[in-house]
GROMACS .gro file of C-alpha atoms in nm:
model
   82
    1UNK     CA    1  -1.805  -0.724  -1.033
    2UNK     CA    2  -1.583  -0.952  -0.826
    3UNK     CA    3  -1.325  -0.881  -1.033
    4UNK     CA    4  -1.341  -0.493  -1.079
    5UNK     CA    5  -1.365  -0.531  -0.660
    6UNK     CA    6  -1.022  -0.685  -0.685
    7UNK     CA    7  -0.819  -0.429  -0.777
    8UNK     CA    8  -1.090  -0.126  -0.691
    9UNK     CA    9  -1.238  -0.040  -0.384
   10UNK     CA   10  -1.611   0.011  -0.347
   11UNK     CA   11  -1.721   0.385  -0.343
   12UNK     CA   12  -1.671   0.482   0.020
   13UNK     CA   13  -1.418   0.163   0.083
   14UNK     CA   14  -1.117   0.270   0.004
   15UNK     CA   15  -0.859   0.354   0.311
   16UNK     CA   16  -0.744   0.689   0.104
   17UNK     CA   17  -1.075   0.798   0.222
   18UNK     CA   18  -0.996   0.747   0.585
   19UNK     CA   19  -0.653   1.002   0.536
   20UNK     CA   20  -0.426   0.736   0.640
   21UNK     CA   21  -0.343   0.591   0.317
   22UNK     CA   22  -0.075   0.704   0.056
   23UNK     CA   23   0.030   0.593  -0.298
   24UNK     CA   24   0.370   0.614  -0.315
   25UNK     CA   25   0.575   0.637  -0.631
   26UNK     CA   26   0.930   0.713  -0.751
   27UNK     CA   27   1.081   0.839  -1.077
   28UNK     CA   28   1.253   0.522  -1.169
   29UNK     CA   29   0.888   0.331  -1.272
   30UNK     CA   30   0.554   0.422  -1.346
   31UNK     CA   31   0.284   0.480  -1.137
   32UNK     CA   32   0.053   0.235  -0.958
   33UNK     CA   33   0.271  -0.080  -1.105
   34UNK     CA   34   0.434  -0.378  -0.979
   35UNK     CA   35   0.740  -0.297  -1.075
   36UNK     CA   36   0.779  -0.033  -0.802
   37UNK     CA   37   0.847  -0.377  -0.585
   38UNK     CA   38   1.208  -0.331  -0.729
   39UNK     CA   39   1.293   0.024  -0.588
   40UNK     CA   40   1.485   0.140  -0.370
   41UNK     CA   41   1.243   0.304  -0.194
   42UNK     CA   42   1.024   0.032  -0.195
   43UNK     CA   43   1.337  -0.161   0.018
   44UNK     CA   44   1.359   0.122   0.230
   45UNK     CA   45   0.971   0.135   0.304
   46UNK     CA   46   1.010  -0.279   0.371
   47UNK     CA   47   1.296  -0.188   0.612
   48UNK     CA   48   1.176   0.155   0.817
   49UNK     CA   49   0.751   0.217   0.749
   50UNK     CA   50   0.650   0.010   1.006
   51UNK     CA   51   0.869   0.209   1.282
   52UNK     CA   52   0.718   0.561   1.105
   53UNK     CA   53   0.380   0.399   1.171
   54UNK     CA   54   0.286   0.257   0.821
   55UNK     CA   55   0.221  -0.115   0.667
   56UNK     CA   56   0.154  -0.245   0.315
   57UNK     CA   57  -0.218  -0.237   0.284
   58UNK     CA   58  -0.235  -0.490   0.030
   59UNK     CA   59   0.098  -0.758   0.038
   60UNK     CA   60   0.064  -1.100  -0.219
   61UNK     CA   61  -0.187  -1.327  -0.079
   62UNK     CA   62  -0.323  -1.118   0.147
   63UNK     CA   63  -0.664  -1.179   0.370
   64UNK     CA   64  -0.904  -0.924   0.196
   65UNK     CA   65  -0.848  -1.079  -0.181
   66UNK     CA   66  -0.714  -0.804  -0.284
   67UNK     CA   67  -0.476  -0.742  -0.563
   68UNK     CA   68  -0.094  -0.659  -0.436
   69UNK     CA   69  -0.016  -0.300  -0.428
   70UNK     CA   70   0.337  -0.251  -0.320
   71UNK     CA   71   0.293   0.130  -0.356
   72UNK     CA   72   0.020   0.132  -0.111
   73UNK     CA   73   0.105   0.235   0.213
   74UNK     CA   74  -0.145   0.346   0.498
   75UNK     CA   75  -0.091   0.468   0.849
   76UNK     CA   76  -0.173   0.278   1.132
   77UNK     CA   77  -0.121   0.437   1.491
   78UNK     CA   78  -0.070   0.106   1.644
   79UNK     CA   79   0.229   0.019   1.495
   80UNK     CA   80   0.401   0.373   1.546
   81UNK     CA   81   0.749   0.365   1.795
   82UNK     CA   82   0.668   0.655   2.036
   0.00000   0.00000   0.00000
């Protein structure tokens, strides 16, 4: 179980059930992978998401335990440049 919790949210867990989070993806790698790390627009998100509002849910090593997502993105009001 600790495991599947890794890289899956509990039912009723997950931020994409808040409306805040995104999957992002590109043309240039598959869905949901790693690789996306090594995309442009994963450089530009790096760069710019935080002044639209967003963060990386889920960075290497982070706090929660859980697996690293670079494609996951969610909004965070907070950190939004008005």
């Amino acid at each position: 179980i600790d495991e599947i919790l890794r890289v899956n949210a509990a039912p009723g867990y997950s931020e994409h059930h808040t409306g805040c989070a995104i999957d992002i993806g590109t043309l240039e790698c598959d869905a949901l992978v790693e690789a996306f790390e090594n995309t442009p627009a994963f450089t530009w998100l790096q760069e710019h998401a935080n002044q639209h509002g967003f963060v990386l849910s889920y960075p290497r090593g982070n706090a929660a335990g859980i697996a690293y997502e670079p494609w996951h993105w969610c909004f965070k009001e907070s950190t939004s440049r008005i």
